[in-house]
Coordinates of C-alpha atoms in Angstrom, one line a residue:
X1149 CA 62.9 -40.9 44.1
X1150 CA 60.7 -40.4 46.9
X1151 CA 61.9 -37.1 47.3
X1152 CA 60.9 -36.1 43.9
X1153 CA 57.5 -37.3 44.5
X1154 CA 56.8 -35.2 47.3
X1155 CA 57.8 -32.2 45.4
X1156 CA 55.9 -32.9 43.3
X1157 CA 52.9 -33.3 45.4
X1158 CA 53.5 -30.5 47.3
X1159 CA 53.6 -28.3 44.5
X1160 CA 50.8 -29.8 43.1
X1161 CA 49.1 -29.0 46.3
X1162 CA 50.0 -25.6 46.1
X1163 CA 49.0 -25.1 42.6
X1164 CA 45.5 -26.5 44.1
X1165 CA 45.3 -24.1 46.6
X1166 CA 46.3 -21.4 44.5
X1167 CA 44.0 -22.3 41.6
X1168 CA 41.3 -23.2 44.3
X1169 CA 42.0 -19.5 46.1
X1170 CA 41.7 -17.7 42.8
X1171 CA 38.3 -19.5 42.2
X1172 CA 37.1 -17.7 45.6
X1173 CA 39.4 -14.6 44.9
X1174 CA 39.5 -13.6 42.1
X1175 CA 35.1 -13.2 41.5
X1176 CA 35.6 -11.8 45.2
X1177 CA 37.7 -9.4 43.9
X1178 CA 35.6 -8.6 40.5
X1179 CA 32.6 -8.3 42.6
X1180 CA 34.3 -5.4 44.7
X1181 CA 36.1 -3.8 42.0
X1182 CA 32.5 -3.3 40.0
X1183 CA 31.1 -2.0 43.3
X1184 CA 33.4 0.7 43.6
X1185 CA 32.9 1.1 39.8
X1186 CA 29.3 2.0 40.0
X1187 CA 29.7 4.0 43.1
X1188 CA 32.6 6.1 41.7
X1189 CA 31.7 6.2 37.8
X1190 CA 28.7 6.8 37.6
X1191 CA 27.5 10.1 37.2
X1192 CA 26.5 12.2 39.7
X1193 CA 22.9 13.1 38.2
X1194 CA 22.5 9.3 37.9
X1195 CA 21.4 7.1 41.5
X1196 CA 22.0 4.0 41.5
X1197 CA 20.5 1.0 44.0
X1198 CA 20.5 -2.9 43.9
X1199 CA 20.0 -5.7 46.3
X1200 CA 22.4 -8.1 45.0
X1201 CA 25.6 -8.3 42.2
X1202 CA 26.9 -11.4 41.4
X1203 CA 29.4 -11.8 39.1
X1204 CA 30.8 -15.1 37.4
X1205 CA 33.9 -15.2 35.6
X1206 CA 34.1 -18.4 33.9
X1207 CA 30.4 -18.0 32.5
X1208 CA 31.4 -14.0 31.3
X1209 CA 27.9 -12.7 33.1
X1210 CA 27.3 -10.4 35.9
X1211 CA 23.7 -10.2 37.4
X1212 CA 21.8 -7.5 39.5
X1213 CA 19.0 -7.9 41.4
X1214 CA 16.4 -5.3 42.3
X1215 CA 18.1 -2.5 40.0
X1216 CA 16.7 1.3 40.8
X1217 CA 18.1 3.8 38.7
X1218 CA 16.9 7.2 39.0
X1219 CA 18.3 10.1 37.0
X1220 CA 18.3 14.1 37.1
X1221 CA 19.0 16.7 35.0
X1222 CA 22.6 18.6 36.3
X1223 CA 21.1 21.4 37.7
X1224 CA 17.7 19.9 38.9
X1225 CA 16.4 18.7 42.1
X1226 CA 14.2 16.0 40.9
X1227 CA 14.4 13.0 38.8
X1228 CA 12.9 13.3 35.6
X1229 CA 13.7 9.7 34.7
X1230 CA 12.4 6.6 37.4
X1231 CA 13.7 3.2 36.4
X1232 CA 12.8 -0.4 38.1
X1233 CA 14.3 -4.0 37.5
X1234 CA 13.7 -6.9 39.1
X1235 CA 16.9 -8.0 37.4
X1236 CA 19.4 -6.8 35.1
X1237 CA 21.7 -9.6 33.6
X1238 CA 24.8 -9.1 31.2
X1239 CA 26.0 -12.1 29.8
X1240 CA 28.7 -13.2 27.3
X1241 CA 31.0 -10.1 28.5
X1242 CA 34.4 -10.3 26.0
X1243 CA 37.2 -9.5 28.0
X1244 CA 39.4 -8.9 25.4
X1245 CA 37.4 -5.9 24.2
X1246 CA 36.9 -4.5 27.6
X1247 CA 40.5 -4.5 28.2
X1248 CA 42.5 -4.1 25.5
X1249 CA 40.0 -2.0 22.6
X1250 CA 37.8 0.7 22.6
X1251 CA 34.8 -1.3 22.0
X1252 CA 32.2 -3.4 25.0
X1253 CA 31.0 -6.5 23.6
X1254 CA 28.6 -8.1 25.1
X1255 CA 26.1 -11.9 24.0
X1256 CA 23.4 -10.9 26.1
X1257 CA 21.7 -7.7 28.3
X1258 CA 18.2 -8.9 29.7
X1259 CA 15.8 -6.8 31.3
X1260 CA 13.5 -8.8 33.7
X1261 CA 10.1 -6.9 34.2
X1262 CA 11.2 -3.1 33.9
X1263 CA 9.3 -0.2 34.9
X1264 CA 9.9 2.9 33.7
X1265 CA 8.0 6.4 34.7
X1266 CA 9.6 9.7 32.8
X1267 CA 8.4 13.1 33.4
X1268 CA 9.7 15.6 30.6
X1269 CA 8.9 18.7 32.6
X1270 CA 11.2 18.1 35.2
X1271 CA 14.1 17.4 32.4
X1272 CA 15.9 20.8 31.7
X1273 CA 17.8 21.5 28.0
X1274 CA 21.0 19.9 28.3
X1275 CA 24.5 22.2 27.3
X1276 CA 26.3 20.9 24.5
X1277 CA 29.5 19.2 25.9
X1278 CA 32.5 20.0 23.5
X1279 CA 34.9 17.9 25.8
X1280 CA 37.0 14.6 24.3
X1281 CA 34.6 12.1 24.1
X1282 CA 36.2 8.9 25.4
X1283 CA 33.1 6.4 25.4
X1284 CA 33.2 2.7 24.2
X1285 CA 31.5 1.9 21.0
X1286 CA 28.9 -1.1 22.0
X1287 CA 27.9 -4.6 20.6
X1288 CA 25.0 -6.7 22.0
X1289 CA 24.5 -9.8 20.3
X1290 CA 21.1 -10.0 21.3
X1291 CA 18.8 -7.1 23.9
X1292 CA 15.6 -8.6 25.4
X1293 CA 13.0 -6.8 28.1
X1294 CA 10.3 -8.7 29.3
X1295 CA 7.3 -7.6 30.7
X1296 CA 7.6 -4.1 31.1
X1297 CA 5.6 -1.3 31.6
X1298 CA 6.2 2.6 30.5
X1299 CA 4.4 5.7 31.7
X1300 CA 4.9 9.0 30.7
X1301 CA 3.8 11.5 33.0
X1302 CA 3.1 15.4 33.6
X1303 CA 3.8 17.2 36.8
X1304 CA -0.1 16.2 38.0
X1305 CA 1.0 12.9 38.1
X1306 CA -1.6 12.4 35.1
X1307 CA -0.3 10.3 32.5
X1308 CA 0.4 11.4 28.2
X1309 CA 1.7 7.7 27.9
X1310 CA 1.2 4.1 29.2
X1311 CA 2.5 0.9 27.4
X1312 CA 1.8 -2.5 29.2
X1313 CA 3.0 -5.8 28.5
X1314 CA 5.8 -4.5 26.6
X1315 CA 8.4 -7.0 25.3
X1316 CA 11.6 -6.3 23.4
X1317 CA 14.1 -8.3 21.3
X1318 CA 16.9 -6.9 19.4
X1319 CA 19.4 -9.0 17.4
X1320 CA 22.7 -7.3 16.9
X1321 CA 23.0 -3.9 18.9
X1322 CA 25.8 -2.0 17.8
X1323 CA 26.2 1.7 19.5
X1324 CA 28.6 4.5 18.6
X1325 CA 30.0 7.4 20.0
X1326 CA 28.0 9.2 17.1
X1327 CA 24.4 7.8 18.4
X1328 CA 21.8 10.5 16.6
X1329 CA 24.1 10.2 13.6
X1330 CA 22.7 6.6 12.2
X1331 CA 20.6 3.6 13.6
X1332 CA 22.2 1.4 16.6
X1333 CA 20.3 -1.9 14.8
X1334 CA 18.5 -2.9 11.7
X1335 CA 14.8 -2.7 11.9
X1336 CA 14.3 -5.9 10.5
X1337 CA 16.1 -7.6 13.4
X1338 CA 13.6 -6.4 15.9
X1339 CA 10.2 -7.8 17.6
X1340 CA 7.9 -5.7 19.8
X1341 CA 5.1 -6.7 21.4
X1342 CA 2.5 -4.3 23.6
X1343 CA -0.6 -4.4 25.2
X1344 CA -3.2 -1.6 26.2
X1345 CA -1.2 1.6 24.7
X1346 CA -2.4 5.1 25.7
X1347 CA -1.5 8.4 24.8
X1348 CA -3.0 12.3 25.3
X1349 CA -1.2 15.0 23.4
X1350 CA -4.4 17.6 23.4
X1351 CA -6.8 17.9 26.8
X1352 CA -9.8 16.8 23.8
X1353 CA -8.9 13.0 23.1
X1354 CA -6.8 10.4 23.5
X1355 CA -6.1 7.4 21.8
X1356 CA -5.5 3.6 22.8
X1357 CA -4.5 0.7 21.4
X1358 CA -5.5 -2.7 22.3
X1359 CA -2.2 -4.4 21.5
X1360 CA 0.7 -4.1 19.1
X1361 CA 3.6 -5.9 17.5
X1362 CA 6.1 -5.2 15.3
X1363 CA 7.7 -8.4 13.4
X1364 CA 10.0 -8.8 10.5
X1365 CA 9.0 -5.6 9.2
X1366 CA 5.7 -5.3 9.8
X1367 CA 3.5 -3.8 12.6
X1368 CA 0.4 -4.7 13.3
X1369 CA -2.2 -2.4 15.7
X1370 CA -5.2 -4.0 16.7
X1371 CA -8.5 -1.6 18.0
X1372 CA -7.1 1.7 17.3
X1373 CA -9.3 4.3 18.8
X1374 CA -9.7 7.8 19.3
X1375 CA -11.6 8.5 22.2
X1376 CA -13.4 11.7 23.6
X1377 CA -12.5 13.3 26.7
X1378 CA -16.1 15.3 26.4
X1379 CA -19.3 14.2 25.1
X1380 CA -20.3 16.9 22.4
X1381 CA -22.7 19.1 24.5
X1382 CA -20.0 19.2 27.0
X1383 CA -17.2 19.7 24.8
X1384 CA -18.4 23.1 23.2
X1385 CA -18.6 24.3 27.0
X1386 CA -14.9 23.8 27.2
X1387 CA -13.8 25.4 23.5
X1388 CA -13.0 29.3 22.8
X1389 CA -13.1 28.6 19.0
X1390 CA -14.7 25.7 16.7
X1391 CA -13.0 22.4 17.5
X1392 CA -14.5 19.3 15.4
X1393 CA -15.5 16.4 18.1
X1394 CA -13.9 13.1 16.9
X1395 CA -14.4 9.7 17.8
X1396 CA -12.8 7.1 15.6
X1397 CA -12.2 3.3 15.8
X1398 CA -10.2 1.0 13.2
X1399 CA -10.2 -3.0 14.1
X1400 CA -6.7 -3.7 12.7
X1401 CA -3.8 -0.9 11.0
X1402 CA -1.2 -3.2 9.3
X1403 CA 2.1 -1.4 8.3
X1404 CA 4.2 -3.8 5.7
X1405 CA 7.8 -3.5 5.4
X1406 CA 8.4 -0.5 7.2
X1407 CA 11.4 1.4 7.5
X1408 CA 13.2 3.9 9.8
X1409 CA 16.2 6.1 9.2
X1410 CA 18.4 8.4 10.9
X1411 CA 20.6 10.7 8.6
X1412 CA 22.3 13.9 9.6
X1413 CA 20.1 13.8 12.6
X1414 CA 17.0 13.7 10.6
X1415 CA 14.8 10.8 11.1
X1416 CA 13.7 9.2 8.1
X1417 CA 10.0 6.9 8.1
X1418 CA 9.1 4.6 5.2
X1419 CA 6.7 1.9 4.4
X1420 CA 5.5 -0.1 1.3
X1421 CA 1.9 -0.5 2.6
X1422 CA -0.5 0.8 5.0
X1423 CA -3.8 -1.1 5.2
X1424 CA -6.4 0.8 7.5
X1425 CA -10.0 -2.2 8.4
X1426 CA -13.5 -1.0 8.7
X1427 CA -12.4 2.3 10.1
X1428 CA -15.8 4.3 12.0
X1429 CA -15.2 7.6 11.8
X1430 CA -17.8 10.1 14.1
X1431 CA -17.4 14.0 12.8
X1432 CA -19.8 16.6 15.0
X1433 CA -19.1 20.4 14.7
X1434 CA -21.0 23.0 16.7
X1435 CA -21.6 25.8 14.4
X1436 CA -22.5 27.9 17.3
X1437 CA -19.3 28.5 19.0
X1438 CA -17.2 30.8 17.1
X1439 CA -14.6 30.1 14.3
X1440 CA -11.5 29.2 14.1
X1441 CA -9.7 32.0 12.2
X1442 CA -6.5 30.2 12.2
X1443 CA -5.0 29.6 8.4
X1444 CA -5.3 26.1 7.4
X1445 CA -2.4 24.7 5.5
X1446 CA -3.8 22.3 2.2
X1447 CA -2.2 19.0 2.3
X1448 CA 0.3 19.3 0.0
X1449 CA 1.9 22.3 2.6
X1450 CA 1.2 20.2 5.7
X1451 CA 3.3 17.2 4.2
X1452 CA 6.3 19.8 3.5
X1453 CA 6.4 21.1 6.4
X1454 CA 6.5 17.9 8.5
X1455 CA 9.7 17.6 10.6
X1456 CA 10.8 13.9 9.4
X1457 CA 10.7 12.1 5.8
X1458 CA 8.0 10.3 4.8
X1459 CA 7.1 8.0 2.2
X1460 CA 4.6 5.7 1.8
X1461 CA 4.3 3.9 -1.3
X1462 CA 0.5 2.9 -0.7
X1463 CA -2.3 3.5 1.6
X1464 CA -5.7 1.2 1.6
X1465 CA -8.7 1.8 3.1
X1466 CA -11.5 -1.3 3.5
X1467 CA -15.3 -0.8 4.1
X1468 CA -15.1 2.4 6.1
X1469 CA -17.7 4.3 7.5
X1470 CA -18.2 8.1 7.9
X1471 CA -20.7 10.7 9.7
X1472 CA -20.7 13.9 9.7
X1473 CA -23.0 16.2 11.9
X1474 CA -23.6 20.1 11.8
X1475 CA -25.5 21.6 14.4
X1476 CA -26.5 25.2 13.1
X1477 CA -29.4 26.2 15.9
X1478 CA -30.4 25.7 19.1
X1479 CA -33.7 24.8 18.7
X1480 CA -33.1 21.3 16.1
X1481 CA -31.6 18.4 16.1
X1482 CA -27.9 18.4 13.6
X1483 CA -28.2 17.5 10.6
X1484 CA -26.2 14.5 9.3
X1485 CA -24.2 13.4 6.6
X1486 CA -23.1 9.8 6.1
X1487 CA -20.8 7.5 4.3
X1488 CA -20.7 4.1 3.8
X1489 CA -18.7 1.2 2.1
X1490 CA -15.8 3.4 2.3
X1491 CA -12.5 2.5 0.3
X1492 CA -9.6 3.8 -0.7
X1493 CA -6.4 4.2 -2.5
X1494 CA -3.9 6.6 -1.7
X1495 CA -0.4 6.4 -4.0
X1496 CA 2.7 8.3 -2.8
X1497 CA 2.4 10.3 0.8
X1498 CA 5.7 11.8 0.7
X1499 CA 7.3 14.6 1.2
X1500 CA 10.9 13.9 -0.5
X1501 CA 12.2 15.9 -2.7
X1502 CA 12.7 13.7 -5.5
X1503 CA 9.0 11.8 -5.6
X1504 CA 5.5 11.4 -7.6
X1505 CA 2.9 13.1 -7.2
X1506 CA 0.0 11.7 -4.9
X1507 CA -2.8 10.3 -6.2
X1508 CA -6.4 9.6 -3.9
X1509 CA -9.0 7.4 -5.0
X1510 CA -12.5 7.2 -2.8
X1511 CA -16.0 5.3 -3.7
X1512 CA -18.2 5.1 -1.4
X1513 CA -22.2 5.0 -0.8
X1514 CA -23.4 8.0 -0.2
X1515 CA -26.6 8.4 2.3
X1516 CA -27.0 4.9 1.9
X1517 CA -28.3 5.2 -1.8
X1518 CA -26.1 7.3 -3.9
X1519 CA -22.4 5.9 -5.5
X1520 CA -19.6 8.4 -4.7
X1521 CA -16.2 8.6 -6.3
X1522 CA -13.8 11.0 -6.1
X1523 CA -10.2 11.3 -7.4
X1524 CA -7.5 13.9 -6.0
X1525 CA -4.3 14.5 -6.6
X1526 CA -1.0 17.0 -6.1
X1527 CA 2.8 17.5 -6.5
X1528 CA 3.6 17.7 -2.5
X1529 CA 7.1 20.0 -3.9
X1530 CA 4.6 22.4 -5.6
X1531 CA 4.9 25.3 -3.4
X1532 CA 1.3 27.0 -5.2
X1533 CA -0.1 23.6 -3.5
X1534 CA -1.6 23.1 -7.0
X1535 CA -4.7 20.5 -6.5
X1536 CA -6.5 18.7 -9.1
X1537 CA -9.7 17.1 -8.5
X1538 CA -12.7 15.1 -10.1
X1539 CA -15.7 12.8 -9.1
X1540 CA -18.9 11.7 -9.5
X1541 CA -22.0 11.0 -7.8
X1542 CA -24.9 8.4 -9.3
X1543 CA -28.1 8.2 -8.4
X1544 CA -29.4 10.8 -5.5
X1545 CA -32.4 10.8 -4.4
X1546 CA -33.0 14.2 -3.7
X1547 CA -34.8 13.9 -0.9
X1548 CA -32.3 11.9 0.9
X1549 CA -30.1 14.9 1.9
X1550 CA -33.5 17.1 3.6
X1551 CA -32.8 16.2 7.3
X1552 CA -29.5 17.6 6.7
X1553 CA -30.4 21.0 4.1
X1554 CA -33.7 21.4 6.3
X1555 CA -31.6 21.9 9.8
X1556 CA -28.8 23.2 8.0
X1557 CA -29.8 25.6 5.3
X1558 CA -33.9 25.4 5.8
X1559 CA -34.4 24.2 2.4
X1560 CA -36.2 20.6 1.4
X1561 CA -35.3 19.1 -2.4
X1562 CA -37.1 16.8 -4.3
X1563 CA -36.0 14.8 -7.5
X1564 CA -33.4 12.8 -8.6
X1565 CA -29.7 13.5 -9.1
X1566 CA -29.4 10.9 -11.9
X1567 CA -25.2 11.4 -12.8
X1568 CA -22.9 14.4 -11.9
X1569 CA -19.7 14.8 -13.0
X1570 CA -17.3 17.6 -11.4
X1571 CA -13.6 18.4 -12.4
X1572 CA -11.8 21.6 -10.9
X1573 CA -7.9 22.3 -10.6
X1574 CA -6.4 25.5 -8.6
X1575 CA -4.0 26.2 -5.8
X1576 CA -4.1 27.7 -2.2
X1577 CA -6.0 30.5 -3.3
X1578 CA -8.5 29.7 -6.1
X1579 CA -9.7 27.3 -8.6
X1580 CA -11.5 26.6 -12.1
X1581 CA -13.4 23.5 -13.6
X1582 CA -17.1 22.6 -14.9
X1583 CA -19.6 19.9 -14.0
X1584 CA -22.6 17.9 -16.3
X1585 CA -25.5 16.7 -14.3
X1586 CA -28.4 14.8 -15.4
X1587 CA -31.4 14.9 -13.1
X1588 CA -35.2 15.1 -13.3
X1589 CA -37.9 17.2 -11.9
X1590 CA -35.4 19.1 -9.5
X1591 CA -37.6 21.2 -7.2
X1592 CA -36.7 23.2 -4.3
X1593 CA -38.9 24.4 -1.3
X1594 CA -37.9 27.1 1.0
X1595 CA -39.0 26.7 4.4
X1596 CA -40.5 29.6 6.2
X1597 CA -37.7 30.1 9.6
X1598 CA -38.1 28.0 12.5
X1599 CA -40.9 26.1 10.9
X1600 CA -41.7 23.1 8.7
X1601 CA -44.0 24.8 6.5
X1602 CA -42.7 26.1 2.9
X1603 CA -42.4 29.5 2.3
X1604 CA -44.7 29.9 -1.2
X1605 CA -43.4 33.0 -2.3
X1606 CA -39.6 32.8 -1.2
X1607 CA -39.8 29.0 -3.4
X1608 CA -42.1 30.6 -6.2
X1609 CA -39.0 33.2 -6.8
X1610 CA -36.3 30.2 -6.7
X1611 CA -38.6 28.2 -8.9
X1612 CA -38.0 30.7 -11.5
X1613 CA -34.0 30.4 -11.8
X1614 CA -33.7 26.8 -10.5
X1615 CA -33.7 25.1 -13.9
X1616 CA -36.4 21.6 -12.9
X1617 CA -34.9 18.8 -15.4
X1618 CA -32.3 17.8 -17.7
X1619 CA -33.9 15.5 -20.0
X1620 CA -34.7 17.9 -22.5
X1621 CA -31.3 18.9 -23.2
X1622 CA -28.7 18.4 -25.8
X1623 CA -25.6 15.8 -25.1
X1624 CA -28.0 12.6 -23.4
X1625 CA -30.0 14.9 -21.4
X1626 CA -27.0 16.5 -19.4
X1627 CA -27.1 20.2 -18.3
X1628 CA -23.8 21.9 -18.1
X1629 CA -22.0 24.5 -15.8
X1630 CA -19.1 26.4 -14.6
X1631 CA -17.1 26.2 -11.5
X1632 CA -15.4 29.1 -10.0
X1633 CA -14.2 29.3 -6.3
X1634 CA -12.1 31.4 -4.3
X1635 CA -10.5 29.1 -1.0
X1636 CA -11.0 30.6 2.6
X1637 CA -8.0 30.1 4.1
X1638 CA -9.2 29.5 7.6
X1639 CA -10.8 26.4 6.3
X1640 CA -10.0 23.0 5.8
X1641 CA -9.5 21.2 2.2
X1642 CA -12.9 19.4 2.7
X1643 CA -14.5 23.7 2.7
X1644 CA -12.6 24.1 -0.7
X1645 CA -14.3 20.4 -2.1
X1646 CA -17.8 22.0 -1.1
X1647 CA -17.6 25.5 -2.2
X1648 CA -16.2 24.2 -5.9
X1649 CA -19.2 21.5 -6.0
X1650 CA -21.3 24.0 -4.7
X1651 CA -20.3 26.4 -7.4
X1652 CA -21.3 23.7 -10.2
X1653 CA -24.1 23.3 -8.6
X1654 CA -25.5 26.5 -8.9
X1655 CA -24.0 27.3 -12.3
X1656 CA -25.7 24.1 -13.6
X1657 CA -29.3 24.6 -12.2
X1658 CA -29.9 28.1 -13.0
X1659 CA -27.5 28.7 -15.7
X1660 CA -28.3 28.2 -19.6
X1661 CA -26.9 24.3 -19.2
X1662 CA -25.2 24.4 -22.5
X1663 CA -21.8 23.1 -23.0
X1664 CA -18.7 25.7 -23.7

């Protein structure tokens, strides 16, 4: 009997010190084996440095300290890619996948305070690989990065890009060996969070953001800005051609239930509404440096031609504000334009095949004492980029728009622009409509050049077409006329809004005024 006992602690003993050999062993062993993994697997475009790798079997997780990872293109020198971790953990690894399927599962992969510089010019076009393609398809239960930072950078060191604060969480990762053929997760299961985001795509402006998230569908950008590389006198010293000098600002951009898909490896962008707040919008154009003879596409064309779907159910605009300012001479100040109390409605930006038309709505105050409204609208398939348009304008003082017609077209107006009514529909080349105005004792003074004194005999000749009131006419005192425009095609929509109002304009004051 004794006997038997001390088999049986002996073997138990054994059994402890094999069990108590594999607990030292065995992650020993794991630890080496992932070593030589990364050392021998890894690609050799792809450098790889760490500190530390521990590895714990019974918890499933594996953890890397100080991870570098830089990575080349296959026939470049540099890297075009520069990555930083303080720590890279993979926790809830699934053996059974990783050994026996064709699929890595993992619970966790969390990024601790990445840094990541890229430099696209150093990244050369990569050669279509039409070898078997033997990689894993992926699961994540759950991707989070914390506190990282991204910069984009050109060869100058100057960078296109920077994201700070940046914070990630995905629920439910799931890769394929078919990654640009549909989405790895679903939109709704992710939550960004960013703070001071630049970017620079022309050497003219950039734009920042103050912070953004992105939550349950919804991204929200707070201070959106467009901000000037050149103040205006120095910008014109820098352009070859006319180049509009924009500075913009928006409070708060709210994108509801957004959407993002990937098909045929076409991406596909969607959202239900856009909601742009108190958005300041600066417009200056220096008419002295010479045009820009470039063909501008209308909307409808622009939309088309983008290189991704769109559809955006509805766009809002609250309590905007707009200036615009022409400088014509040297020796004046520019004239200005201004809107205020902007808002707006736009129905259906798309450019889907199988989609309404778009429909704009805009009311505004015009010069601070005028009520604007003007309603657009076009079939973004029509490839004649058919447009129709109508608006109105109540209550002008005439007088209202001279800083801007004396510096701009040497002219000062007095009267009142009591109601005008415009419609006009045509396409990329030319258009057709009519206007009614009602106004009273309409006047025109032509101003003698380079002076504020009035031309007499140049205004005693306009005074004889220029037609001074309506309130003698038929129809409630409104004067009618004809619009007829031919488009310019090296200008923008905006040109073709002007010349067709323009058009009424002219046909209303000096024509008959009766209606067809």
């Amino acid at each position: 009997m004794e006997i038997k006992n001390n088999k049986k602690s002996i073997a138990l003993l054994f059994l402890g010190i094999f069990l108590l050999s594999g607990f030292f062993i065995v992650p020993w062993y794991a630890k080496r084996y992932l070593k030589n993994f990364l050392e021998q697997k890894i690609p050799s475009t792809v450098t790889l440095n760490y500190t530390d790798l521990n590895v714990n079997l019974f918890k499933r997780s594996i953890v890397l300290d100080s991870v570098s990872v830089n990575i080349r293109s296959k026939k470049a020198t540099e890297f075009h890619s520069v990555l930083y971790f303080e720590a890279l953990h993979l926790r809830g690894i699934d053996y059974y996948d990783l050994l026996f399927t064709d699929r890595l599962s993992l619970g966790e992969l969390s990024f601790v305070n990445p840094d990541l510089a890229y430099y696209p010019d150093l990244r050369l076009p990569v050669e279509k690989d039409h070898s078997n393609n033997d990689s894993k398809a992926i699961h994540i239960g759950e991707i989070i990065m914390s506190n990282g930072s991204l910069k984009v950078l050109n060869n100058k060191e100057d960078a296109t890009v920077a994201i700070g604060s940046l914070n990630l969480n995905i629920i439910n990762f799931n890769g394929t060996e078919h990654p640009f053929k549909e989405l790895p997760f679903n939109l709704k299961d992710v939550k960004i969070s960013a703070q001071k985001v630049y970017f620079k795509n022309t050497d003219f402006e950039k734009f920042a953001i103050d912070s953004l998230t992105l939550n349950k569908n919804k991204i929200v950008f707070r201070n959106f800005k467009i901000i000037p590389e050149y103040d205006k006198v120095e910008l014109s010293k820098h352009l070859e051609t006319e180049r509009d000098y924009v500075k913009l600002s928006i409070p708060k951009i709210t994108i509801d239930a957004i959407g993002l898909q990937l098909q045929e490896n076409k991406i596909g962008c969607s959202a239900e509404l856009v909601e742009i707040i108190k958005p300041n919008l600066e417009i200056y154009r220096d008419k002295l440096v010479p045009d820009d003879q470039s063909v501008k596409s209308l909307y409808s064309k622009s939309l088309r031609n983008l290189a991704f779907d769109l559809e955006i159910s509805q766009t809002k605009i609250k309590d905007g504000y707009i200036s615009y300012t022409e400088r014509v001479d040297t020796d004046s100040n520019a004239g200005k334009l201004y809107f205020e109390k902007v808002s707006a409605t736009l129905d259906n930006i798309s450019n889907r095949k199988e989609t309404k038309k778009t429909e704009i709505k805009i009311n505004s105050t015009f010069m601070g004492a005028a009520s604007l409204e003007l309603n657009w609208s076009f079939d973004v398939n029509n490839e004649t980029d058919a447009v129709f348009v109508s608006g109105a304008v109540m209550n002008l003082p005439a007088t209202v728009l001279d800083p801007f017609l004396k510096r701009n077209m040497n002219v000062l107006t007095e009267g009142t622009l009591k109601q005008m009514y415009f419609t006009f529909e045509g396409d990329r080349i030319a258009s057709k409509g009519g206007m009614k105005m009602k106004y009273g004792d309409f006047k025109v003074k032509i101003l003698r050049k380079n002076s504020s004194k009035v031309n007499q005999i140049l205004t005693a000749v306009g005074s004889l077409f220029i037609k001074k009131g309506s309130d003698g006419n038929k129809d409630h005192g409104f004067r009618y006329g004809d619009i007829e425009a031919e488009r310019d095609a090296t200008k923008s929509f905006f040109n073709y809004l002007w010349i067709n109002v323009q058009s009424g304009l002219v046909s209303v004051l000096t024509g008959d005024g009766e209606k067809d």
